Amino acid sequence: MSANNVKPFTVFVEGNIGSGKTTFLEHFRQFEDITLLTEPVEMWRDLKGCNLLELMYKDPEKWAMTFQSYVSLTMLDMHRRPASTPVKLMERSLFSARYCFVEHMMRNNTLHPAQFAVLDEWFRFIQHNIPIDADLIVYLKTSPSIVYQRIKKRARSEEQCVPLSYIEELHRLHEDWLINRIHAECPAPVLVLDADLDLSQITDEYKRSEHQILRKAV
Ligand code: DCP
């Protein structure tokens, strides 16, 4: 709750790996009165000295369940974290974890049906019992080939083994969730931005979302 007990306007920033979610959040650092919650990738890379992200990519059958259950915990923590500002901007959500990543791991049998069932039950339990505020989803829409090049270029060590087919599948899952609406729930209206643009042009595209996020004429 904010200082005057009004809930912050809560925005999830979603999009494929390498779509520029962190850059988008950084764009909003210039504004006052906005809480930015970047994705806890660093926590996933160092849980009591263990790199869960690396373990998951090296041996998905063994570690996907552990990794996604820790992702759920860290995302729930972000959802529940109070903000004393009128706007709260979060990188990703429990929803993309479930509808994109866990969905992919279930479909390609990385997760055993029993493991998937446990993750899904946790997701449903949280949805029905813990309030998750969501007012807007910003979808940074990209082409798989473009983000694939970005991922190769940024060379995050854990992601070196990621094939284009995985990025294409994640793209389809984001589209199914946010555009085609195949799941019953899409927790908020979706604003789609063209995130294929390179850094020199993307600021104008980010600006398109400012009035909806800050909710004033800009
Ligand atoms: N990841 C995952 N399961 C999730 C969330 C993320 O396996 N539920 C993985 C995919 C990436 C890494 O974690 O290897 C970080 O992915 P994100 O797309 O969430 O973050 P990026 O840093 O790629 O975002 P961007 O480049 O858009 O700022």
mmCIF file of C-alpha atoms and ligand atoms in Angstrom:
data_model
loop_
_atom_site.group_PDB
_atom_site.id
_atom_site.type_symbol
_atom_site.label_atom_id
_atom_site.label_comp_id
_atom_site.label_asym_id
_atom_site.label_seq_id
_atom_site.Cartn_x
_atom_site.Cartn_y
_atom_site.Cartn_z
ATOM 1 C CA MET A 1 0.000 0.000 0.000
ATOM 2 C CA SER A 2 1.189 3.501 -0.670
ATOM 3 C CA ALA A 3 1.499 6.051 2.098
ATOM 4 C CA ASN A 4 -2.079 7.262 1.591
ATOM 5 C CA ASN A 5 -3.352 3.676 1.597
ATOM 6 C CA VAL A 6 -4.137 3.650 -2.121
ATOM 7 C CA LYS A 7 -2.954 0.591 -4.030
ATOM 8 C CA PRO A 8 -0.232 1.385 -6.575
ATOM 9 C CA PHE A 9 -1.039 1.103 -10.272
ATOM 10 C CA THR A 10 0.746 -2.185 -10.970
ATOM 11 C CA VAL A 11 2.351 -2.952 -14.332
ATOM 12 C CA PHE A 12 3.977 -6.226 -15.448
ATOM 13 C CA VAL A 13 6.594 -5.970 -18.188
ATOM 14 C CA GLU A 14 6.552 -9.159 -20.276
ATOM 15 C CA GLY A 15 8.260 -10.447 -23.409
ATOM 16 C CA ASN A 16 10.635 -13.099 -24.670
ATOM 17 C CA ILE A 17 14.154 -13.609 -23.288
ATOM 18 C CA GLY A 18 16.230 -10.673 -24.553
ATOM 19 C CA SER A 19 13.232 -8.494 -25.466
ATOM 20 C CA GLY A 20 14.577 -5.582 -23.412
ATOM 21 C CA LYS A 21 12.517 -5.808 -20.242
ATOM 22 C CA THR A 22 15.358 -4.538 -18.059
ATOM 23 C CA THR A 23 16.072 -1.654 -20.489
ATOM 24 C CA PHE A 24 12.379 -0.769 -20.436
ATOM 25 C CA LEU A 25 12.359 -0.605 -16.640
ATOM 26 C CA GLU A 26 15.546 1.496 -16.678
ATOM 27 C CA HIS A 27 13.767 3.997 -18.961
ATOM 28 C CA PHE A 28 11.315 4.677 -16.122
ATOM 29 C CA ARG A 29 14.051 5.345 -13.566
ATOM 30 C CA GLN A 30 13.977 9.017 -14.641
ATOM 31 C CA PHE A 31 10.488 9.445 -13.180
ATOM 32 C CA GLU A 32 9.757 10.070 -9.530
ATOM 33 C CA ASP A 33 7.117 8.199 -7.610
ATOM 34 C CA ILE A 34 7.609 4.874 -9.337
ATOM 35 C CA THR A 35 8.818 1.629 -7.795
ATOM 36 C CA LEU A 36 10.882 -0.554 -10.148
ATOM 37 C CA LEU A 37 11.191 -4.262 -9.358
ATOM 38 C CA THR A 38 13.640 -5.885 -11.724
ATOM 39 C CA GLU A 39 13.551 -9.641 -12.123
ATOM 40 C CA PRO A 40 15.509 -11.503 -9.477
ATOM 41 C CA VAL A 41 17.813 -13.292 -11.986
ATOM 42 C CA GLU A 42 20.730 -12.650 -9.629
ATOM 43 C CA MET A 43 18.901 -14.543 -6.877
ATOM 44 C CA TRP A 44 18.343 -17.436 -9.282
ATOM 45 C CA ARG A 45 22.071 -17.436 -10.047
ATOM 46 C CA ASP A 46 23.117 -17.464 -6.415
ATOM 47 C CA LEU A 47 20.918 -19.269 -3.930
ATOM 48 C CA LYS A 48 23.252 -20.009 -1.035
ATOM 49 C CA GLY A 49 26.082 -20.344 -3.553
ATOM 50 C CA CYS A 50 24.112 -22.501 -6.039
ATOM 51 C CA ASN A 51 23.444 -21.234 -9.568
ATOM 52 C CA LEU A 52 19.940 -22.600 -10.191
ATOM 53 C CA LEU A 53 19.725 -20.987 -13.651
ATOM 54 C CA GLU A 54 22.880 -22.804 -14.736
ATOM 55 C CA LEU A 55 21.754 -26.114 -13.196
ATOM 56 C CA MET A 56 18.411 -25.783 -15.022
ATOM 57 C CA TYR A 57 20.029 -25.209 -18.431
ATOM 58 C CA LYS A 58 22.688 -27.930 -17.927
ATOM 59 C CA ASP A 59 20.316 -30.664 -16.776
ATOM 60 C CA PRO A 60 16.698 -29.524 -17.322
ATOM 61 C CA GLU A 61 15.064 -32.883 -16.489
ATOM 62 C CA LYS A 62 16.733 -32.853 -13.103
ATOM 63 C CA TRP A 63 16.525 -29.162 -12.193
ATOM 64 C CA ALA A 64 13.560 -27.547 -14.001
ATOM 65 C CA MET A 65 11.186 -28.272 -11.115
ATOM 66 C CA THR A 66 13.544 -26.861 -8.509
ATOM 67 C CA PHE A 67 14.273 -23.813 -10.632
ATOM 68 C CA GLN A 68 10.634 -23.008 -11.414
ATOM 69 C CA SER A 69 9.540 -23.474 -7.825
ATOM 70 C CA TYR A 70 12.189 -20.951 -6.745
ATOM 71 C CA VAL A 71 11.121 -18.603 -9.566
ATOM 72 C CA SER A 72 7.547 -18.819 -8.213
ATOM 73 C CA LEU A 73 8.709 -17.917 -4.721
ATOM 74 C CA THR A 74 10.760 -14.926 -5.884
ATOM 75 C CA MET A 75 7.947 -13.700 -8.156
ATOM 76 C CA LEU A 76 5.379 -14.033 -5.373
ATOM 77 C CA ASP A 77 7.691 -11.994 -3.159
ATOM 78 C CA MET A 78 7.736 -9.264 -5.829
ATOM 79 C CA HIS A 79 3.955 -9.349 -6.222
ATOM 80 C CA ARG A 80 3.483 -8.999 -2.492
ATOM 81 C CA ARG A 81 6.157 -6.346 -1.937
ATOM 82 C CA PRO A 82 4.482 -3.120 -0.860
ATOM 83 C CA ALA A 83 5.180 0.055 -2.812
ATOM 84 C CA SER A 84 4.903 3.503 -1.264
ATOM 85 C CA THR A 85 4.628 5.111 -4.715
ATOM 86 C CA PRO A 86 1.558 5.508 -6.955
ATOM 87 C CA VAL A 87 3.084 3.225 -9.635
ATOM 88 C CA LYS A 88 4.777 -0.177 -9.321
ATOM 89 C CA LEU A 89 6.565 -1.599 -12.369
ATOM 90 C CA MET A 90 7.582 -5.272 -12.246
ATOM 91 C CA GLU A 91 9.716 -7.353 -14.602
ATOM 92 C CA ARG A 92 7.687 -10.484 -15.414
ATOM 93 C CA SER A 93 5.116 -12.158 -13.157
ATOM 94 C CA LEU A 94 3.893 -15.472 -11.814
ATOM 95 C CA PHE A 95 1.703 -15.626 -14.931
ATOM 96 C CA SER A 96 4.506 -15.718 -17.514
ATOM 97 C CA ALA A 97 6.345 -18.242 -15.355
ATOM 98 C CA ARG A 98 3.293 -20.509 -15.509
ATOM 99 C CA TYR A 99 1.911 -19.825 -19.010
ATOM 100 C CA CYS A 100 5.209 -19.572 -20.889
ATOM 101 C CA PHE A 101 8.091 -21.307 -19.132
ATOM 102 C CA VAL A 102 6.342 -24.038 -17.116
ATOM 103 C CA GLU A 103 3.938 -24.586 -20.019
ATOM 104 C CA HIS A 104 6.894 -25.160 -22.346
ATOM 105 C CA MET A 105 8.567 -27.544 -19.887
ATOM 106 C CA MET A 106 5.352 -29.514 -19.539
ATOM 107 C CA ARG A 107 4.769 -29.741 -23.307
ATOM 108 C CA ASN A 108 8.257 -30.961 -24.129
ATOM 109 C CA ASN A 109 8.314 -33.397 -21.183
ATOM 110 C CA THR A 110 11.138 -31.642 -19.351
ATOM 111 C CA LEU A 111 8.781 -31.738 -16.381
ATOM 112 C CA HIS A 112 7.300 -35.079 -15.327
ATOM 113 C CA PRO A 113 3.473 -34.836 -15.263
ATOM 114 C CA ALA A 114 3.620 -35.120 -11.474
ATOM 115 C CA GLN A 115 6.093 -32.225 -11.236
ATOM 116 C CA PHE A 116 3.937 -30.122 -13.532
ATOM 117 C CA ALA A 117 0.858 -30.945 -11.455
ATOM 118 C CA VAL A 118 2.549 -29.749 -8.256
ATOM 119 C CA LEU A 119 3.673 -26.457 -9.851
ATOM 120 C CA ASP A 120 0.215 -25.952 -11.334
ATOM 121 C CA GLU A 121 -1.491 -26.621 -7.996
ATOM 122 C CA TRP A 122 0.773 -24.030 -6.323
ATOM 123 C CA PHE A 123 -0.085 -21.537 -9.049
ATOM 124 C CA ARG A 124 -3.833 -22.125 -8.662
ATOM 125 C CA PHE A 125 -3.641 -22.001 -4.882
ATOM 126 C CA ILE A 126 -1.824 -18.656 -5.000
ATOM 127 C CA GLN A 127 -4.272 -17.262 -7.543
ATOM 128 C CA HIS A 128 -7.280 -18.172 -5.427
ATOM 129 C CA ASN A 129 -5.899 -17.268 -2.033
ATOM 130 C CA ILE A 130 -3.383 -14.455 -2.383
ATOM 131 C CA PRO A 131 -4.341 -11.146 -3.974
ATOM 132 C CA ILE A 132 -2.119 -10.387 -6.982
ATOM 133 C CA ASP A 133 -2.641 -6.828 -8.180
ATOM 134 C CA ALA A 134 -2.359 -6.187 -11.923
ATOM 135 C CA ASP A 135 -3.527 -3.091 -13.791
ATOM 136 C CA LEU A 136 -1.583 -3.239 -17.062
ATOM 137 C CA ILE A 137 0.701 -5.617 -18.937
ATOM 138 C CA VAL A 138 3.289 -4.113 -21.269
ATOM 139 C CA TYR A 139 4.140 -6.774 -23.866
ATOM 140 C CA LEU A 140 7.499 -6.153 -25.523
ATOM 141 C CA LYS A 141 6.779 -8.015 -28.740
ATOM 142 C CA THR A 142 9.794 -9.252 -30.688
ATOM 143 C CA SER A 143 10.765 -11.525 -33.549
ATOM 144 C CA PRO A 144 12.494 -14.711 -32.383
ATOM 145 C CA SER A 145 15.421 -14.240 -34.797
ATOM 146 C CA ILE A 146 16.146 -10.768 -33.419
ATOM 147 C CA VAL A 147 16.131 -11.736 -29.745
ATOM 148 C CA TYR A 148 18.161 -14.828 -30.574
ATOM 149 C CA GLN A 149 20.901 -12.568 -31.970
ATOM 150 C CA ARG A 150 20.716 -10.360 -28.869
ATOM 151 C CA ILE A 151 21.014 -13.362 -26.567
ATOM 152 C CA LYS A 152 24.103 -14.557 -28.461
ATOM 153 C CA LYS A 153 25.580 -11.060 -28.313
ATOM 154 C CA ARG A 154 25.042 -10.477 -24.598
ATOM 155 C CA ALA A 155 26.518 -13.930 -23.944
ATOM 156 C CA ARG A 156 25.053 -14.645 -20.511
ATOM 157 C CA SER A 157 27.052 -17.784 -19.745
ATOM 158 C CA GLU A 158 24.059 -19.944 -18.736
ATOM 159 C CA GLU A 159 22.199 -19.192 -22.004
ATOM 160 C CA GLN A 160 24.897 -20.243 -24.477
ATOM 161 C CA CYS A 161 23.148 -23.555 -25.140
ATOM 162 C CA VAL A 162 19.755 -21.947 -25.891
ATOM 163 C CA PRO A 163 18.617 -22.948 -29.414
ATOM 164 C CA LEU A 164 16.518 -20.741 -31.726
ATOM 165 C CA SER A 165 13.709 -23.327 -31.512
ATOM 166 C CA TYR A 166 13.353 -22.626 -27.765
ATOM 167 C CA ILE A 167 13.082 -18.876 -28.391
ATOM 168 C CA GLU A 168 10.484 -19.533 -31.126
ATOM 169 C CA GLU A 169 8.443 -21.710 -28.788
ATOM 170 C CA LEU A 170 8.590 -19.096 -26.002
ATOM 171 C CA HIS A 171 7.467 -16.485 -28.538
ATOM 172 C CA ARG A 172 4.414 -18.587 -29.464
ATOM 173 C CA LEU A 173 3.577 -19.086 -25.792
ATOM 174 C CA HIS A 174 3.747 -15.346 -25.071
ATOM 175 C CA GLU A 175 1.517 -14.709 -28.111
ATOM 176 C CA ASP A 176 -0.954 -17.411 -27.043
ATOM 177 C CA TRP A 177 -1.182 -15.931 -23.569
ATOM 178 C CA LEU A 178 -1.205 -12.193 -24.322
ATOM 179 C CA ILE A 179 -2.609 -11.909 -27.868
ATOM 180 C CA ASN A 180 -4.559 -15.082 -28.661
ATOM 181 C CA ARG A 181 -5.785 -15.392 -25.038
ATOM 182 C CA ILE A 182 -5.877 -19.188 -24.933
ATOM 183 C CA HIS A 183 -5.781 -19.227 -21.127
ATOM 184 C CA ALA A 184 -8.845 -18.146 -19.218
ATOM 185 C CA GLU A 185 -6.954 -15.510 -17.309
ATOM 186 C CA CYS A 186 -5.088 -12.551 -18.612
ATOM 187 C CA PRO A 187 -4.930 -10.469 -15.451
ATOM 188 C CA ALA A 188 -4.897 -6.979 -17.020
ATOM 189 C CA PRO A 189 -5.227 -5.106 -20.334
ATOM 190 C CA VAL A 190 -2.235 -5.572 -22.635
ATOM 191 C CA LEU A 191 -0.260 -2.775 -24.294
ATOM 192 C CA VAL A 192 1.862 -4.125 -27.157
ATOM 193 C CA LEU A 193 5.130 -2.355 -28.032
ATOM 194 C CA ASP A 194 7.463 -3.076 -30.945
ATOM 195 C CA ALA A 195 10.588 -4.250 -29.157
ATOM 196 C CA ASP A 196 12.428 -5.318 -32.338
ATOM 197 C CA LEU A 197 13.689 -1.747 -32.666
ATOM 198 C CA ASP A 198 17.314 -1.256 -31.747
ATOM 199 C CA LEU A 199 18.528 0.860 -28.852
ATOM 200 C CA SER A 200 18.815 4.045 -30.923
ATOM 201 C CA GLN A 201 15.088 3.936 -31.839
ATOM 202 C CA ILE A 202 13.467 2.158 -28.927
ATOM 203 C CA THR A 203 13.123 5.186 -26.635
ATOM 204 C CA ASP A 204 10.325 6.653 -28.782
ATOM 205 C CA GLU A 205 8.514 3.329 -28.627
ATOM 206 C CA TYR A 206 8.929 3.195 -24.826
ATOM 207 C CA LYS A 207 7.552 6.757 -24.618
ATOM 208 C CA ARG A 208 4.312 5.475 -26.178
ATOM 209 C CA SER A 209 3.606 3.705 -22.899
ATOM 210 C CA GLU A 210 4.399 6.613 -20.581
ATOM 211 C CA HIS A 211 0.945 8.146 -20.397
ATOM 212 C CA GLN A 212 -0.664 4.782 -19.634
ATOM 213 C CA ILE A 213 1.872 3.932 -16.965
ATOM 214 C CA LEU A 214 2.197 7.333 -15.343
ATOM 215 C CA ARG A 215 -1.486 8.058 -16.082
ATOM 216 C CA LYS A 216 -1.046 11.699 -16.866
ATOM 217 C CA ALA A 217 -0.505 13.721 -20.011
ATOM 218 C CA VAL A 218 3.178 13.500 -20.939
HETATM 219 N N1 DCP B 1 13.645 -18.019 -17.095
HETATM 220 C C1 DCP B 1 13.071 -19.270 -16.971
HETATM 221 N N2 DCP B 1 11.855 -19.393 -16.360
HETATM 222 C C2 DCP B 1 11.185 -18.304 -15.935
HETATM 223 C C3 DCP B 1 11.727 -17.020 -16.087
HETATM 224 C C4 DCP B 1 12.967 -16.908 -16.701
HETATM 225 O O1 DCP B 1 13.681 -20.268 -17.374
HETATM 226 N N3 DCP B 1 10.001 -18.488 -15.326
HETATM 227 C C5 DCP B 1 14.996 -17.901 -17.660
HETATM 228 C C6 DCP B 1 15.081 -17.488 -19.095
HETATM 229 C C7 DCP B 1 16.358 -16.697 -19.157
HETATM 230 C C8 DCP B 1 16.505 -16.095 -17.768
HETATM 231 O O2 DCP B 1 15.679 -16.899 -16.911
HETATM 232 O O3 DCP B 1 17.467 -17.558 -19.398
HETATM 233 C C9 DCP B 1 16.056 -14.646 -17.704
HETATM 234 O O4 DCP B 1 14.977 -14.513 -18.599
HETATM 235 P P1 DCP B 1 14.045 -13.269 -18.757
HETATM 236 O O5 DCP B 1 13.458 -13.231 -20.121
HETATM 237 O O6 DCP B 1 13.033 -13.294 -17.687
HETATM 238 O O7 DCP B 1 15.028 -12.042 -18.511
HETATM 239 P P2 DCP B 1 16.032 -11.327 -19.535
HETATM 240 O O8 DCP B 1 17.189 -10.880 -18.713
HETATM 241 O O9 DCP B 1 16.297 -12.166 -20.710
HETATM 242 O O10 DCP B 1 15.149 -10.091 -19.955
HETATM 243 P P3 DCP B 1 15.485 -8.903 -20.965
HETATM 244 O O11 DCP B 1 16.655 -9.278 -21.803
HETATM 245 O O12 DCP B 1 14.200 -8.755 -21.723
HETATM 246 O O13 DCP B 1 15.763 -7.730 -20.073
#
